[in-house]
Structure formats: structure tokens, C-alpha cells
mmCIF file of C-alpha atoms in Angstrom:
data_model
loop_
_atom_site.group_PDB
_atom_site.id
_atom_site.type_symbol
_atom_site.label_atom_id
_atom_site.label_comp_id
_atom_site.label_asym_id
_atom_site.label_seq_id
_atom_site.Cartn_x
_atom_site.Cartn_y
_atom_site.Cartn_z
ATOM 1 C CA MET A 1 24.648 0.360 0.268
ATOM 2 C CA LEU A 2 25.464 1.598 -3.222
ATOM 3 C CA THR A 3 29.202 1.189 -2.617
ATOM 4 C CA ASN A 4 29.361 -2.079 -0.719
ATOM 5 C CA VAL A 5 26.308 -4.053 -1.840
ATOM 6 C CA ILE A 6 24.978 -3.062 -5.230
ATOM 7 C CA LYS A 7 28.222 -1.756 -6.788
ATOM 8 C CA GLU A 8 28.007 -2.222 -10.569
ATOM 9 C CA HIS A 9 24.178 -2.213 -10.502
ATOM 10 C CA LYS A 10 23.816 1.309 -9.127
ATOM 11 C CA ASP A 11 21.493 2.340 -11.939
ATOM 12 C CA HIS A 12 19.014 -0.261 -10.749
ATOM 13 C CA PHE A 13 19.104 0.907 -7.133
ATOM 14 C CA PRO A 14 15.478 2.179 -6.965
ATOM 15 C CA VAL A 15 14.112 -1.155 -8.220
ATOM 16 C CA ILE A 16 16.388 -3.255 -5.990
ATOM 17 C CA PHE A 17 15.689 -1.092 -2.951
ATOM 18 C CA GLY A 18 11.940 -1.328 -3.545
ATOM 19 C CA LYS A 19 12.122 -5.136 -3.743
ATOM 20 C CA VAL A 20 14.172 -5.304 -0.551
ATOM 21 C CA CYS A 21 11.715 -3.061 1.292
ATOM 22 C CA GLY A 22 8.829 -5.246 0.142
ATOM 23 C CA CYS A 23 10.579 -8.413 1.325
ATOM 24 C CA MET A 24 11.366 -6.889 4.719
ATOM 25 C CA GLU A 25 7.734 -5.956 5.174
ATOM 26 C CA VAL A 26 6.434 -9.414 4.250
ATOM 27 C CA VAL A 27 9.051 -11.548 6.028
ATOM 28 C CA PHE A 28 9.864 -9.440 9.085
ATOM 29 C CA GLY A 29 6.881 -7.099 9.406
ATOM 30 C CA ILE A 30 9.240 -4.129 9.202
ATOM 31 C CA GLU A 31 8.417 -1.094 7.063
ATOM 32 C CA VAL A 32 11.146 1.150 5.645
ATOM 33 C CA LYS A 33 10.089 4.807 5.774
ATOM 34 C CA GLY A 34 11.989 7.706 4.298
ATOM 35 C CA VAL A 35 13.028 10.412 6.748
ATOM 36 C CA ASP A 36 15.032 12.838 4.616
ATOM 37 C CA PRO A 37 14.961 12.460 0.819
ATOM 38 C CA THR A 38 17.959 14.748 0.334
ATOM 39 C CA SER A 39 20.249 12.615 2.494
ATOM 40 C CA HIS A 40 18.466 9.345 1.612
ATOM 41 C CA SER A 41 18.006 8.479 5.276
ATOM 42 C CA TYR A 42 15.421 5.945 6.391
ATOM 43 C CA VAL A 43 13.906 4.569 9.574
ATOM 44 C CA LEU A 44 12.584 1.074 10.282
ATOM 45 C CA VAL A 45 9.132 0.845 11.903
ATOM 46 C CA LYS A 46 6.908 -2.087 12.766
ATOM 47 C CA THR A 47 4.104 -2.707 10.277
ATOM 48 C CA LEU A 48 0.418 -2.145 11.186
ATOM 49 C CA ASP A 49 1.284 -0.372 14.474
ATOM 50 C CA LEU A 50 2.008 -3.717 16.157
ATOM 51 C CA THR A 51 4.327 -3.289 19.138
ATOM 52 C CA TYR A 52 5.591 -6.878 19.306
ATOM 53 C CA ASP A 53 8.538 -8.085 17.230
ATOM 54 C CA GLY A 54 9.366 -11.382 18.941
ATOM 55 C CA MET A 55 13.017 -10.509 19.476
ATOM 56 C CA LEU A 56 14.844 -11.296 22.695
ATOM 57 C CA ASN A 57 15.501 -8.617 25.268
ATOM 58 C CA ASP A 58 19.128 -8.312 24.191
ATOM 59 C CA ASP A 59 18.010 -7.678 20.569
ATOM 60 C CA GLN A 60 19.238 -11.054 19.367
ATOM 61 C CA GLY A 61 17.259 -13.015 16.830
ATOM 62 C CA MET A 62 15.068 -11.616 14.063
ATOM 63 C CA PRO A 63 11.709 -9.833 14.044
ATOM 64 C CA LYS A 64 8.764 -12.231 13.839
ATOM 65 C CA THR A 65 6.026 -9.698 13.160
ATOM 66 C CA GLY A 66 5.686 -10.834 9.536
ATOM 67 C CA LEU A 67 4.420 -14.253 10.603
ATOM 68 C CA LEU A 68 1.977 -12.668 13.042
ATOM 69 C CA ILE A 69 0.574 -10.417 10.297
ATOM 70 C CA LEU A 70 0.150 -13.416 8.004
ATOM 71 C CA ILE A 71 -1.803 -15.337 10.642
ATOM 72 C CA LEU A 72 -3.957 -12.324 11.545
ATOM 73 C CA GLY A 73 -4.772 -11.941 7.850
ATOM 74 C CA MET A 74 -5.676 -15.609 7.503
ATOM 75 C CA ILE A 75 -7.956 -15.452 10.539
ATOM 76 C CA PHE A 76 -9.729 -12.405 9.132
ATOM 77 C CA MET A 77 -10.133 -13.942 5.676
ATOM 78 C CA GLU A 78 -11.371 -17.237 7.115
ATOM 79 C CA GLY A 79 -14.273 -15.514 8.867
ATOM 80 C CA ASP A 80 -12.604 -14.435 12.134
ATOM 81 C CA ARG A 81 -11.487 -17.967 13.003
ATOM 82 C CA ALA A 82 -8.941 -20.087 11.164
ATOM 83 C CA PRO A 83 -8.607 -23.856 11.597
ATOM 84 C CA GLU A 84 -5.147 -24.866 12.766
ATOM 85 C CA GLU A 85 -4.872 -27.215 9.783
ATOM 86 C CA LYS A 86 -5.365 -24.268 7.405
ATOM 87 C CA ILE A 87 -2.677 -22.247 9.163
ATOM 88 C CA TRP A 88 -0.135 -25.046 8.841
ATOM 89 C CA GLU A 89 -1.112 -25.679 5.248
ATOM 90 C CA VAL A 90 -0.094 -22.132 4.340
ATOM 91 C CA LEU A 91 3.001 -22.117 6.564
ATOM 92 C CA ASN A 92 4.181 -25.396 5.038
ATOM 93 C CA MET A 93 3.931 -23.777 1.604
ATOM 94 C CA MET A 94 6.384 -21.183 2.933
ATOM 95 C CA GLY A 95 8.752 -23.867 4.181
ATOM 96 C CA VAL A 96 7.772 -23.380 7.827
ATOM 97 C CA TYR A 97 6.948 -26.625 9.650
ATOM 98 C CA ALA A 98 5.794 -27.499 13.165
ATOM 99 C CA GLY A 99 8.604 -28.966 15.244
ATOM 100 C CA GLN A 100 11.266 -27.864 12.764
ATOM 101 C CA GLU A 101 13.519 -25.018 13.888
ATOM 102 C CA ASP A 102 13.339 -22.014 11.559
ATOM 103 C CA PHE A 103 16.217 -19.550 11.398
ATOM 104 C CA ILE A 104 13.793 -16.598 11.535
ATOM 105 C CA TYR A 105 10.832 -17.816 13.584
ATOM 106 C CA GLY A 106 12.489 -20.350 15.879
ATOM 107 C CA GLU A 107 10.194 -23.299 16.666
ATOM 108 C CA PRO A 108 7.005 -22.261 14.824
ATOM 109 C CA ARG A 109 4.491 -24.280 16.849
ATOM 110 C CA LYS A 110 5.743 -22.769 20.099
ATOM 111 C CA LEU A 111 5.692 -19.302 18.558
ATOM 112 C CA ILE A 112 2.077 -19.362 17.384
ATOM 113 C CA THR A 113 0.438 -21.573 20.046
ATOM 114 C CA LYS A 114 2.385 -20.333 23.084
ATOM 115 C CA ASP A 115 4.327 -17.094 22.591
ATOM 116 C CA LEU A 116 1.797 -15.141 20.519
ATOM 117 C CA VAL A 117 -1.036 -16.453 22.705
ATOM 118 C CA LYS A 118 0.814 -15.351 25.829
ATOM 119 C CA GLU A 119 1.322 -11.913 24.244
ATOM 120 C CA GLN A 120 -2.484 -11.862 23.643
ATOM 121 C CA TYR A 121 -2.178 -11.394 19.885
ATOM 122 C CA LEU A 122 -3.787 -14.763 19.215
ATOM 123 C CA GLU A 123 -6.333 -17.021 20.851
ATOM 124 C CA TYR A 124 -5.787 -20.752 20.381
ATOM 125 C CA ARG A 125 -8.675 -22.926 21.439
ATOM 126 C CA GLN A 126 -10.341 -26.253 20.812
ATOM 127 C CA VAL A 127 -13.269 -26.251 18.423
ATOM 128 C CA SER A 128 -16.372 -26.997 20.478
ATOM 129 C CA ASP A 129 -17.728 -30.555 20.202
ATOM 130 C CA SER A 130 -14.806 -31.673 18.029
ATOM 131 C CA ASP A 131 -13.875 -35.323 18.527
ATOM 132 C CA PRO A 132 -11.074 -35.994 17.939
ATOM 133 C CA PRO A 133 -10.191 -32.484 19.094
ATOM 134 C CA HIS A 134 -9.474 -29.825 16.486
ATOM 135 C CA TYR A 135 -8.124 -26.371 17.220
ATOM 136 C CA GLU A 136 -8.568 -22.924 15.743
ATOM 137 C CA PHE A 137 -6.976 -19.480 15.947
ATOM 138 C CA LEU A 138 -8.726 -16.164 16.601
ATOM 139 C CA TRP A 139 -7.516 -12.602 17.058
ATOM 140 C CA GLY A 140 -6.514 -11.857 20.626
ATOM 141 C CA PRO A 141 -7.384 -8.657 22.509
ATOM 142 C CA ARG A 142 -3.976 -7.085 21.855
ATOM 143 C CA ALA A 143 -4.409 -7.521 18.098
ATOM 144 C CA TYR A 144 -7.765 -5.728 18.243
ATOM 145 C CA ALA A 145 -6.221 -2.979 20.388
ATOM 146 C CA GLU A 146 -3.198 -2.320 18.175
ATOM 147 C CA THR A 147 -4.437 -2.843 14.628
ATOM 148 C CA SER A 148 -7.637 -3.385 12.631
ATOM 149 C CA LYS A 149 -9.060 -5.550 9.891
ATOM 150 C CA MET A 150 -8.842 -2.622 7.491
ATOM 151 C CA LYS A 151 -5.129 -2.152 8.146
ATOM 152 C CA VAL A 152 -4.525 -5.864 7.642
ATOM 153 C CA LEU A 153 -6.525 -5.833 4.402
ATOM 154 C CA GLU A 154 -4.657 -2.750 3.175
ATOM 155 C CA PHE A 155 -1.366 -4.510 3.901
ATOM 156 C CA PHE A 156 -2.272 -7.613 1.896
ATOM 157 C CA ALA A 157 -3.733 -5.511 -0.920
ATOM 158 C CA GLU A 158 -0.531 -3.484 -1.122
ATOM 159 C CA ILE A 159 1.793 -6.479 -1.314
ATOM 160 C CA SER A 160 -0.441 -8.056 -3.964
ATOM 161 C CA GLY A 161 -0.410 -4.854 -6.017
ATOM 162 C CA SER A 162 -4.139 -4.253 -5.689
ATOM 163 C CA ASP A 163 -6.615 -2.170 -3.725
ATOM 164 C CA PRO A 164 -8.708 -3.171 -0.656
ATOM 165 C CA THR A 165 -11.874 -2.649 -2.689
ATOM 166 C CA SER A 166 -10.686 -5.434 -5.009
ATOM 167 C CA PHE A 167 -11.818 -7.805 -2.237
ATOM 168 C CA PRO A 168 -15.433 -6.632 -1.750
ATOM 169 C CA SER A 169 -16.571 -9.085 0.923
ATOM 170 C CA TRP A 170 -13.483 -8.548 3.078
ATOM 171 C CA TYR A 171 -13.618 -4.809 2.457
ATOM 172 C CA GLU A 172 -17.232 -4.641 3.649
ATOM 173 C CA GLU A 173 -16.344 -6.653 6.746
ATOM 174 C CA ALA A 174 -13.410 -4.334 7.452
ATOM 175 C CA LEU A 175 -15.697 -1.312 7.079
ATOM 176 C CA ARG A 176 -18.213 -2.828 9.510
ATOM 177 C CA ASP A 177 -15.370 -3.418 11.956
ATOM 178 C CA GLU A 178 -14.205 0.201 11.596
ATOM 179 C CA ARG A 179 -17.731 1.494 12.255
ATOM 180 C CA ALA A 180 -18.125 -0.790 15.267
ATOM 181 C CA GLN A 181 -14.843 0.418 16.722
ATOM 182 C CA ALA A 182 -15.874 4.034 16.140
ATOM 183 C CA ARG A 183 -19.203 3.455 17.910
ATOM 184 C CA ALA A 184 -17.452 1.731 20.802
ATOM 185 C CA ALA A 185 -14.991 4.604 21.130
ATOM 186 C CA THR A 186 -17.832 7.138 21.054
ATOM 187 C CA GLY A 187 -19.735 5.139 23.665
ATOM 188 C CA ASP A 188 -16.675 4.991 25.915
ATOM 189 C CA ASP A 189 -16.163 8.750 25.563
ATOM 190 C CA THR A 190 -19.828 9.414 26.293
ATOM 191 C CA SER A 191 -19.792 7.185 29.379
ATOM 192 C CA ALA A 192 -16.594 8.776 30.613
ATOM 193 C CA THR A 193 -17.999 12.278 30.078
ATOM 194 C CA ALA A 194 -21.251 11.393 31.857
ATOM 195 C CA SER A 195 -19.333 9.886 34.755
ATOM 196 C CA GLU A 196 -17.116 12.961 35.085
ATOM 197 C CA SER A 197 -20.126 15.281 34.838
ATOM 198 C CA SER A 198 -22.037 13.412 37.528
ATOM 199 C CA SER A 199 -19.078 13.616 39.872
ATOM 200 C CA VAL A 200 -19.013 17.435 39.749
ATOM 201 C CA MET A 201 -22.750 18.141 39.293
ATOM 202 C CA PRO A 202 -24.637 19.207 42.459
ATOM 203 C CA SER A 203 -27.336 16.800 43.496
ATOM 204 C CA SER A 204 -29.916 19.600 43.280
ATOM 205 C CA LEU A 205 -29.447 19.656 39.522
ATOM 206 C CA SER A 206 -30.135 15.972 39.006
ATOM 207 C CA CYS A 207 -33.321 15.007 37.248
ATOM 208 C CA PRO A 208 -36.091 13.504 39.436
ATOM 209 C CA GLU A 209 -36.926 9.876 38.770
#
């Protein structure tokens, strides 16, 4: 990279490399992590533990995780449901338009209303009693399984150069979500343990009703 790309700006490599890493994380949802500082080797990993990148099976195309993270963040910050109009308002500001092929995301409307819904990262549904019909986006079950509101908030805080606690209402919501997930996990473990115990416990040891 120093020889073929940066060349005469080698002294500015740390700054340039940091900017590039930040752009890759925002646009593609790919995080650059150092593996060996002595050899300056790095590995690319998907941001926020998301397993989907939107690339074709033959590895053609570009990762689309960045757009997914943006939409998940908008849904969270809009109160767990984001009007479709709001989503397109923000995407249009980025130069991404419905029906217009994008060199990174392909056809955006298909990506967010079909592909990401099919992958269960998003739910896309009509707002009840809306006439004419309006639609909204929610987190899908796969999003809840693979990431969390706190991780999403930490991501947006990092790229904005701030801290999650700088957004108190969202931070409190993320904390409530973390506690709820912890309780659910504890409940699942307790139920599983009780089920396993009952399967091996002699009936003579069961409590009378």
C-alpha cells in the first residue's frame, strides 16, 4: 500500500489509513482489525457481528452490510419502527434512490424491501389503518439474534466521534434492551435446566401437588 498507493505521502499513512478504515466501516460494514502489529497485517471482519454481506455466492459485487447497519440504526432511533418515507429521505441524501441502480447496493428498493426482508434482518409492513397505505420498517428476528441496540448505538457513536452516553434516551433504551436480553437468556437457561433435571429425576422425588 505504501509503495503502490500512497507513495510520496508515506508520512501521512496513519491518518490516511484511519480515514480509509472509517469509510470501509460506514459504506461497506467492514471493520479492519490488526492481527500482527510487527508485520502490519490486518483482517477484514463484518461489523456488529452481522453474518450477511449481500454479496453473490461467487463473491462478485460489494458488501452491503453498511446500508443494513444504517437502516437498523434509523429504526432504533425512530422508536423501533421507521416510516419508509424517512428511510428514503436519508438514503436520498446519500445519493441512493429507489429504482435507480447503485454500483454498491444494486437496486436499493429491492435490497431493503425484498432481500433484507427475506434474510429476516428487516420487517417491512403496512402501517395499520393507513389509507392510502403507508409502510414502515422494523428489526427482523435475525437482526435481534445477531446484534443489539447497544452495539448499533456504539457504532454510530464511534463514527460520530462521541460516546453512547452522549445520547441519553437512546442509551437508556439500549440498556433496557440489554437487560431484557439477559433476562430472556437466563429464563431460557433455567427452563432448559429444569427440563433436563425433570427428565433424569425419579418420580419418587417429585413434589406432591
